Short mmCIF file of C-alpha atoms and ligand atoms in Angstrom, two decimals:
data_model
loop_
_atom_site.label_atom_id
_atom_site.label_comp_id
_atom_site.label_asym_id
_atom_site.label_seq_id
_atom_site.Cartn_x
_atom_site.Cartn_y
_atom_site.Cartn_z
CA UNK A 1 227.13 94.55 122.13
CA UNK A 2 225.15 95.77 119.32
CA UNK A 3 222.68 98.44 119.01
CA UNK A 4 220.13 96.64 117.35
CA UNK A 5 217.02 96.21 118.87
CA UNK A 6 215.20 92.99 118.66
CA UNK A 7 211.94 92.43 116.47
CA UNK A 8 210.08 89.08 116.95
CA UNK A 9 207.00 88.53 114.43
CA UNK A 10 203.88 86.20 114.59
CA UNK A 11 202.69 84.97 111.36
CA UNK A 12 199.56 83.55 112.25
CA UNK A 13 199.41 82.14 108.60
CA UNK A 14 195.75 80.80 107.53
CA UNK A 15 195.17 80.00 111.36
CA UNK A 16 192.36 81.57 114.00
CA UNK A 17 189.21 82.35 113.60
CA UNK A 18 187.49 85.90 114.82
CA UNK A 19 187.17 85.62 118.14
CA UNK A 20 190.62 83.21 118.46
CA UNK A 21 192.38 86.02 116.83
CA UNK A 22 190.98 88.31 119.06
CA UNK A 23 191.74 86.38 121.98
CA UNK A 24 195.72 85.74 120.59
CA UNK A 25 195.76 89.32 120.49
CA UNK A 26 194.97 90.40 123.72
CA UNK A 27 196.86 87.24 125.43
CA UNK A 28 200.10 88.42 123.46
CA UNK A 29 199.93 91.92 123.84
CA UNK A 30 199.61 91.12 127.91
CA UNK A 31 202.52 88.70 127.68
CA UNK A 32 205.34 91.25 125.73
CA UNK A 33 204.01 94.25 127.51
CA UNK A 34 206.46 94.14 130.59
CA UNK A 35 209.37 92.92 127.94
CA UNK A 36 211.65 96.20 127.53
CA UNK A 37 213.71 96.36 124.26
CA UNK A 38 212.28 93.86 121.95
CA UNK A 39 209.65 94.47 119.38
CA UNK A 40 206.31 92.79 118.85
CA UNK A 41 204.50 92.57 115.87
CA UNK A 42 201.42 90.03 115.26
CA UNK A 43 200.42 89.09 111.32
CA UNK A 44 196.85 87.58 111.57
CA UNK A 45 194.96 86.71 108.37
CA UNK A 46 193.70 89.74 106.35
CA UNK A 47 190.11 89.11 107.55
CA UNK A 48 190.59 89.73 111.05
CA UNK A 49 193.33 92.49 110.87
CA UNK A 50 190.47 94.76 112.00
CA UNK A 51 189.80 93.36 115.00
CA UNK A 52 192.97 92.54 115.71
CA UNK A 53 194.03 96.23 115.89
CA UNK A 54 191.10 96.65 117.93
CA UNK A 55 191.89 94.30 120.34
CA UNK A 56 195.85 95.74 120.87
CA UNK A 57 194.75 99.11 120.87
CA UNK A 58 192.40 98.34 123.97
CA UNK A 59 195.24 96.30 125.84
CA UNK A 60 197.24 99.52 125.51
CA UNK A 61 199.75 98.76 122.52
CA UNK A 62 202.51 96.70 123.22
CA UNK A 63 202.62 94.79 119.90
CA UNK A 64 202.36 96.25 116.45
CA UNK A 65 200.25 94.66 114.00
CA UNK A 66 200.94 93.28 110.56
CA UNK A 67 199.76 92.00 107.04
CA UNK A 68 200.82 88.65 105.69
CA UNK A 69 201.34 89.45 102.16
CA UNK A 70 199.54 92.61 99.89
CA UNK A 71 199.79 93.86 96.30
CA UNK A 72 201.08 96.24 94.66
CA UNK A 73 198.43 97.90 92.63
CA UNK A 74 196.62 100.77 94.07
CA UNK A 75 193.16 99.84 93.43
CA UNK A 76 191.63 98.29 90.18
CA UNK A 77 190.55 94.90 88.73
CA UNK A 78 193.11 92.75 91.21
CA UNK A 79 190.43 90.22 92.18
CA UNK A 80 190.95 88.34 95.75
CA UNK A 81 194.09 90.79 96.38
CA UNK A 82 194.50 93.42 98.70
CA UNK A 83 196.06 96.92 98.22
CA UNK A 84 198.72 98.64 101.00
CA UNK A 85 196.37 101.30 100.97
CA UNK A 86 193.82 98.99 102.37
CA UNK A 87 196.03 97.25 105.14
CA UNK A 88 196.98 100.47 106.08
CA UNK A 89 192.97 101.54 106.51
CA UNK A 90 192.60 98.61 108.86
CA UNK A 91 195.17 99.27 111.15
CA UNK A 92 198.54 97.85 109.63
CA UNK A 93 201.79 99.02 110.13
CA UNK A 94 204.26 95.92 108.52
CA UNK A 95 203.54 93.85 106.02
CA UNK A 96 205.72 90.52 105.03
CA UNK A 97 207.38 90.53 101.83
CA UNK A 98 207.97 87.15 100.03
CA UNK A 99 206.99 84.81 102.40
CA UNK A 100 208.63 81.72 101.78
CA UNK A 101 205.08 79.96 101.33
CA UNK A 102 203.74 83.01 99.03
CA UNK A 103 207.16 82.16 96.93
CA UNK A 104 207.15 78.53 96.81
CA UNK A 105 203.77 77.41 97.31
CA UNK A 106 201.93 80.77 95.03
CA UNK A 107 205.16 80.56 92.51
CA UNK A 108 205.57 84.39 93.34
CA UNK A 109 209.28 85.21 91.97
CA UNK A 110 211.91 88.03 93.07
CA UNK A 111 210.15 90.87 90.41
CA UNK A 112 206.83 90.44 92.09
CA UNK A 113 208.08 90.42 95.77
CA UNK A 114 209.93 93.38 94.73
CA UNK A 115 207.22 95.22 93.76
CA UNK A 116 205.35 94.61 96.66
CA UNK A 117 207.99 95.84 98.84
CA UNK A 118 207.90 99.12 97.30
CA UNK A 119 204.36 99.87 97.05
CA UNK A 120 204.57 98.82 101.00
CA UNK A 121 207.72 101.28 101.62
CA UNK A 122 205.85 103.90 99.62
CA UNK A 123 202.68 103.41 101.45
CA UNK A 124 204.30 104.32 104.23
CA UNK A 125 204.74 100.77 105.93
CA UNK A 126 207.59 99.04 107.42
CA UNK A 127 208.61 95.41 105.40
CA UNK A 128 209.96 92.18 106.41
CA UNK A 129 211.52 91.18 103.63
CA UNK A 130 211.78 87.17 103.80
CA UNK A 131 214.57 85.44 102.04
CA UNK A 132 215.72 81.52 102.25
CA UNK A 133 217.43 78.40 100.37
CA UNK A 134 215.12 75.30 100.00
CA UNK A 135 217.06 72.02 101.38
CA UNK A 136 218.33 71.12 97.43
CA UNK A 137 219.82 74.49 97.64
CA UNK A 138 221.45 74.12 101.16
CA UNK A 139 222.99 70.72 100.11
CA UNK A 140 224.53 71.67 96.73
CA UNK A 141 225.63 74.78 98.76
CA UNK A 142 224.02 77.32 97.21
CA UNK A 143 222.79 78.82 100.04
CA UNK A 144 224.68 82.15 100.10
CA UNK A 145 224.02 82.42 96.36
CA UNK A 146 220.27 81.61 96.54
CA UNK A 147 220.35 84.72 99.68
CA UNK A 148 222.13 87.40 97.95
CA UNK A 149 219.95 87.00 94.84
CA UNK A 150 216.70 87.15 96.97
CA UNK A 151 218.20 90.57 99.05
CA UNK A 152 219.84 91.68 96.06
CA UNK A 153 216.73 91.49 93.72
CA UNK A 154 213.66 92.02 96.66
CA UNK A 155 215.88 95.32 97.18
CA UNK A 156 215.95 96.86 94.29
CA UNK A 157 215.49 100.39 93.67
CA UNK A 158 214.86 100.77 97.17
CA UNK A 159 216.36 104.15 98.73
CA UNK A 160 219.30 103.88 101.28
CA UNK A 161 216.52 106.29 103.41
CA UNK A 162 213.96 103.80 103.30
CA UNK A 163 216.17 100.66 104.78
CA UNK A 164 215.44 101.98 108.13
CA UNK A 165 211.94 100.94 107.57
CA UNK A 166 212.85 97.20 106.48
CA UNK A 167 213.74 94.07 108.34
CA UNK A 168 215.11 91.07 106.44
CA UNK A 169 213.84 87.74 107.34
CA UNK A 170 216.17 84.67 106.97
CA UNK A 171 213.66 81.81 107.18
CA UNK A 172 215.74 78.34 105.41
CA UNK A 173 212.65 76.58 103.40
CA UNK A 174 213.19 73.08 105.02
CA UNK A 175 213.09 74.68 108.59
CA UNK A 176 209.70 76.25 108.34
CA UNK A 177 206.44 74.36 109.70
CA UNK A 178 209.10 70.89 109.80
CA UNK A 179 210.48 71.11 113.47
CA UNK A 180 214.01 70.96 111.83
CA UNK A 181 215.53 74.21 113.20
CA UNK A 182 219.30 75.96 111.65
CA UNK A 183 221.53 75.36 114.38
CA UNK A 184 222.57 78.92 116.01
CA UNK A 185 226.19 78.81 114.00
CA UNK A 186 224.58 77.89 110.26
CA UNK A 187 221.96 80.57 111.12
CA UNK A 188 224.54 83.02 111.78
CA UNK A 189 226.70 82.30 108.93
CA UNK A 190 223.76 82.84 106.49
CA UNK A 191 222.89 86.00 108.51
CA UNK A 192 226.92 87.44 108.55
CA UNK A 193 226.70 86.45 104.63
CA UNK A 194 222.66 88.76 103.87
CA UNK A 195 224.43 91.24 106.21
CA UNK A 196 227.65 91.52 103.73
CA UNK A 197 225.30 91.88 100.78
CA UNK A 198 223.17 94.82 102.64
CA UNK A 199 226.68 96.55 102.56
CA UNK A 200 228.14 95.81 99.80
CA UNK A 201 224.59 97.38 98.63
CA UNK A 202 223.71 100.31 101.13
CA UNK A 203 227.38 100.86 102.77
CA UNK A 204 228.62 99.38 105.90
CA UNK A 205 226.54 101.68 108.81
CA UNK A 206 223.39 101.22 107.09
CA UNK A 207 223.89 97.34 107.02
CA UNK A 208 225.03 97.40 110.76
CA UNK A 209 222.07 98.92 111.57
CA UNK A 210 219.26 96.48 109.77
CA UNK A 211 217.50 94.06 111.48
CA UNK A 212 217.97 90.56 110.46
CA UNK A 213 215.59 87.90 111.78
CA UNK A 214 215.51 84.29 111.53
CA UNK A 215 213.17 82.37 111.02
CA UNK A 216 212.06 78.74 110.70
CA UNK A 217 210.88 76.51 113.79
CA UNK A 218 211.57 78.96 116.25
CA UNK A 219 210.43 77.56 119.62
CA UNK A 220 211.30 78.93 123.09
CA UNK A 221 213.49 76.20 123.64
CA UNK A 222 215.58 76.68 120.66
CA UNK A 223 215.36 80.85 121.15
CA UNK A 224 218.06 81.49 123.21
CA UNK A 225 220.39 79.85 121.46
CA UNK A 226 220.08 81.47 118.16
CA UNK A 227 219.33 84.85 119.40
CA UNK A 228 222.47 84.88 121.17
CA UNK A 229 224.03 84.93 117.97
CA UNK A 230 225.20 88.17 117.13
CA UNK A 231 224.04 88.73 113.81
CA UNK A 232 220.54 87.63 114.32
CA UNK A 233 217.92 90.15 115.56
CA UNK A 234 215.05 88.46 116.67
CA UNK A 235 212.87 85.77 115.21
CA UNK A 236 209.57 85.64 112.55
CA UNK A 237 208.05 83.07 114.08
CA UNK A 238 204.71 80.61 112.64
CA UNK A 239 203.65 77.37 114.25
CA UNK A 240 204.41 79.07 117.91
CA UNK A 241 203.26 82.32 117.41
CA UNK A 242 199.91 80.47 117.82
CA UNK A 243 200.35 80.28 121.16
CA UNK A 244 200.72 83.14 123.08
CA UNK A 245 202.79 81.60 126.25
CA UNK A 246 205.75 80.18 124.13
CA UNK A 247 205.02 83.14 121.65
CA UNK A 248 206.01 85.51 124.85
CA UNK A 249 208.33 82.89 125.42
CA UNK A 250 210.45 83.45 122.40
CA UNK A 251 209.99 87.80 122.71
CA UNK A 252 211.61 87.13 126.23
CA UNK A 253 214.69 85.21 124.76
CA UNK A 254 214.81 88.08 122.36
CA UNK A 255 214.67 90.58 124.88
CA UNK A 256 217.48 88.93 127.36
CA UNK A 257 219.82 88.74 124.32
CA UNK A 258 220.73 92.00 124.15
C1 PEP B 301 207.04 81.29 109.27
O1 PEP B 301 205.88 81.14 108.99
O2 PEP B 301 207.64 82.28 108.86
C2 PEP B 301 207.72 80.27 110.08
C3 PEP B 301 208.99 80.45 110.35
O3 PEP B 301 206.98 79.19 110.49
P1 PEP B 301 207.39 78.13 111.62
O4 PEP B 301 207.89 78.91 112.82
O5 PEP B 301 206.17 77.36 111.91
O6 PEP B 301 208.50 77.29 111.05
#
């Protein structure tokens, strides 16, 4: 039995509008609120984070509330991007970190992501740091390789005190938004391998105790199987985060796991 406590994320993506946000929000928050030992955290579109926060803090917390993506510049001539400081101003407390479709669909490499990470971690915020092979990778088995530079790199520079405040994210390219799901053992195999690399980085107890999520067509019928795997701690889940019965679905599975 580990003493790791769950963390399941919604990335809402480029999905909801005001009031369906605000209606996600509430429904969610209602659903995880009787769900001891797992954590919540919902990452609407930066437009709405507002209300969002508005909307948990009046169904009396229950799920935390997070940012997509953010940069790392303090303020300045960053047109169409958004500073920590600002996420932070409307309510944030996570933000994600190298989203797979930030990496592969806005070309944003390891330096960048790592950059972001810190301005987050210095800001105060907690990261999810999201790493993953693409299915070329997977078959010419690189996967491992294509992980530990992705950890190795999005970590760098980062204190061993400020680990505490990041999750890692294993989300495989070609199982995100495709309905092709890692089976529990290949998930766990990547996650026992990002694990290895947190300690050969930070020292054994330190990698014990981060969080390691996967992610990548997470549904509740596939949770329980992969969260009973015991190097996977929760789940940053897209397509059915959207909908907040199989969304509380998936916290549940999350929650009876440990
Ligand atoms: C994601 O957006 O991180 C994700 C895993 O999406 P989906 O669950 O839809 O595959």
């Amino acid at each position: 039995m580990t003493a790791r406590s769950p963390i399941v994320g919604g990335n809402w993506k480029m999905n909801t509008d005001r009031a369906g946000a605000v209606a996600l929000a509430r429904a969610v928050a209602a659903g995880v609120r009787p769900l001891a030992g797992v954590q919540t955290v919902v990452f609407p579109p930066f437009v709405y984070l507002s209300e969002v926060a508005a909307a948990l803090a009046q169904s009396g917390g229950g799920a935390s509330l997070g940012a997509q993506d953010c940069y790392h510049a303090e303020k300045g001539a960053f047109t169409g991007e958004i500073s920590v400081g600002m996420l932070k101003d409307c309510g944030a407390a996570w933000v994600l970190a190298g989203h797979s479709e930030r990496r592969h669909v806005m070309h944003e490499g390891d330096d960048l992501v790592n950059l972001k990470l810190r301005a987050a971690l210095h800001a105060g915020l907690s990261v999810i740091l999201c790493v993953g092979e693409k299915l070329e990778q997977r078959l010419t088995g690189q996967t491992d390789t294509v992980n530990e530079r992705q950890v190795r790199l999005g970590l760098r520079s980062v204190e061993p005190s400020e680990l505490a405040r990041i999750v890692i994210a294993y989300e495989p390219v070609w199982a995100i938004g495709t309905g092709k799901t890692a089976t529990p053992q290949d998930a766990q195999d990547a996650h026992r391998h990002i694990r290895s690399v947190v300690a050969d980085m930070f020292g054994t107890p330190a990698a014990n105790a981060l969080r390691i999520q996967y992610g990548g067509s997470v549904t509740a019928a596939n949770a329980q199987g992969l969260m009973a795997q015991p190097d996977i701690d929760g789940a940053l889940v897209g397509g059915a985060s959207l909908k907040a019965d199989e969304f509380t679905a998936i916290c549940a599975a999350a929650a009876n796991a440990r």
